Amino acid sequence: MRPTDGGNGSPNRCRTHVEARVDALRAEISEFDPLPFADDESQWTLALEEVIDGIW
């Protein structure tokens, strides 16, 4: 078992779970203030993409 698989044996399931959590966080932040994700190249967007990619 790899540490990135969330203990379920599938890296894709872990990535899907992370993507869902990132989407929920993005939605919650955007509801409060849409500015952080207004630009596809914003630091917020890039940081969350790195989280999904497993860099963080």
Coordinates of C-alpha atoms in Angstrom, one line a residue:
M1 CA 0.0 0.0 0.0
R2 CA 1.4 3.4 -1.0
P3 CA 0.9 6.3 1.4
T4 CA -0.9 8.3 -1.4
D5 CA -3.7 5.8 -1.9
G6 CA -5.7 6.7 1.2
G7 CA -5.5 3.1 2.4
N8 CA -8.0 1.9 -0.1
G9 CA -5.5 0.5 -2.6
S10 CA -6.3 2.9 -5.4
P11 CA -4.3 6.2 -6.1
N12 CA -7.2 7.3 -8.3
R13 CA -9.7 7.1 -5.4
C14 CA -7.4 9.2 -3.3
R15 CA -7.0 11.8 -6.1
T16 CA -10.8 11.8 -6.5
H17 CA -11.3 12.4 -2.8
V18 CA -8.7 15.2 -2.8
E19 CA -10.3 16.8 -5.8
A20 CA -13.7 16.7 -4.1
R21 CA -12.3 18.3 -1.0
V22 CA -10.5 21.0 -3.0
D23 CA -13.7 21.7 -5.0
A24 CA -15.6 22.0 -1.7
L25 CA -13.0 24.4 -0.3
R26 CA -12.9 26.4 -3.5
A27 CA -16.7 26.7 -3.4
E28 CA -16.7 27.8 0.2
I29 CA -14.0 30.4 -0.3
S30 CA -15.7 31.7 -3.6
E31 CA -19.0 32.0 -1.8
F32 CA -17.4 34.4 0.7
D33 CA -15.1 36.1 -1.8
P34 CA -14.9 35.2 -5.5
L35 CA -11.7 37.2 -6.1
P36 CA -9.1 34.5 -5.1
F37 CA -10.2 32.2 -8.0
A38 CA -11.2 34.9 -10.5
D39 CA -8.0 34.3 -12.5
D40 CA -6.9 30.8 -13.6
E41 CA -3.4 31.8 -12.8
S42 CA -4.0 33.2 -9.3
Q43 CA -1.8 31.9 -6.5
W44 CA -4.9 30.3 -4.9
T45 CA -5.8 28.4 -8.0
L46 CA -2.2 27.3 -8.5
A47 CA -1.8 26.2 -4.9
L48 CA -5.0 24.1 -5.0
E49 CA -3.8 22.5 -8.3
E50 CA -0.6 21.5 -6.5
V51 CA -2.6 20.0 -3.7
I52 CA -4.5 17.9 -6.2
D53 CA -1.3 16.9 -8.0
G54 CA 0.1 15.7 -4.6
I55 CA 2.9 18.2 -4.4
W56 CA 1.7 19.4 -1.0

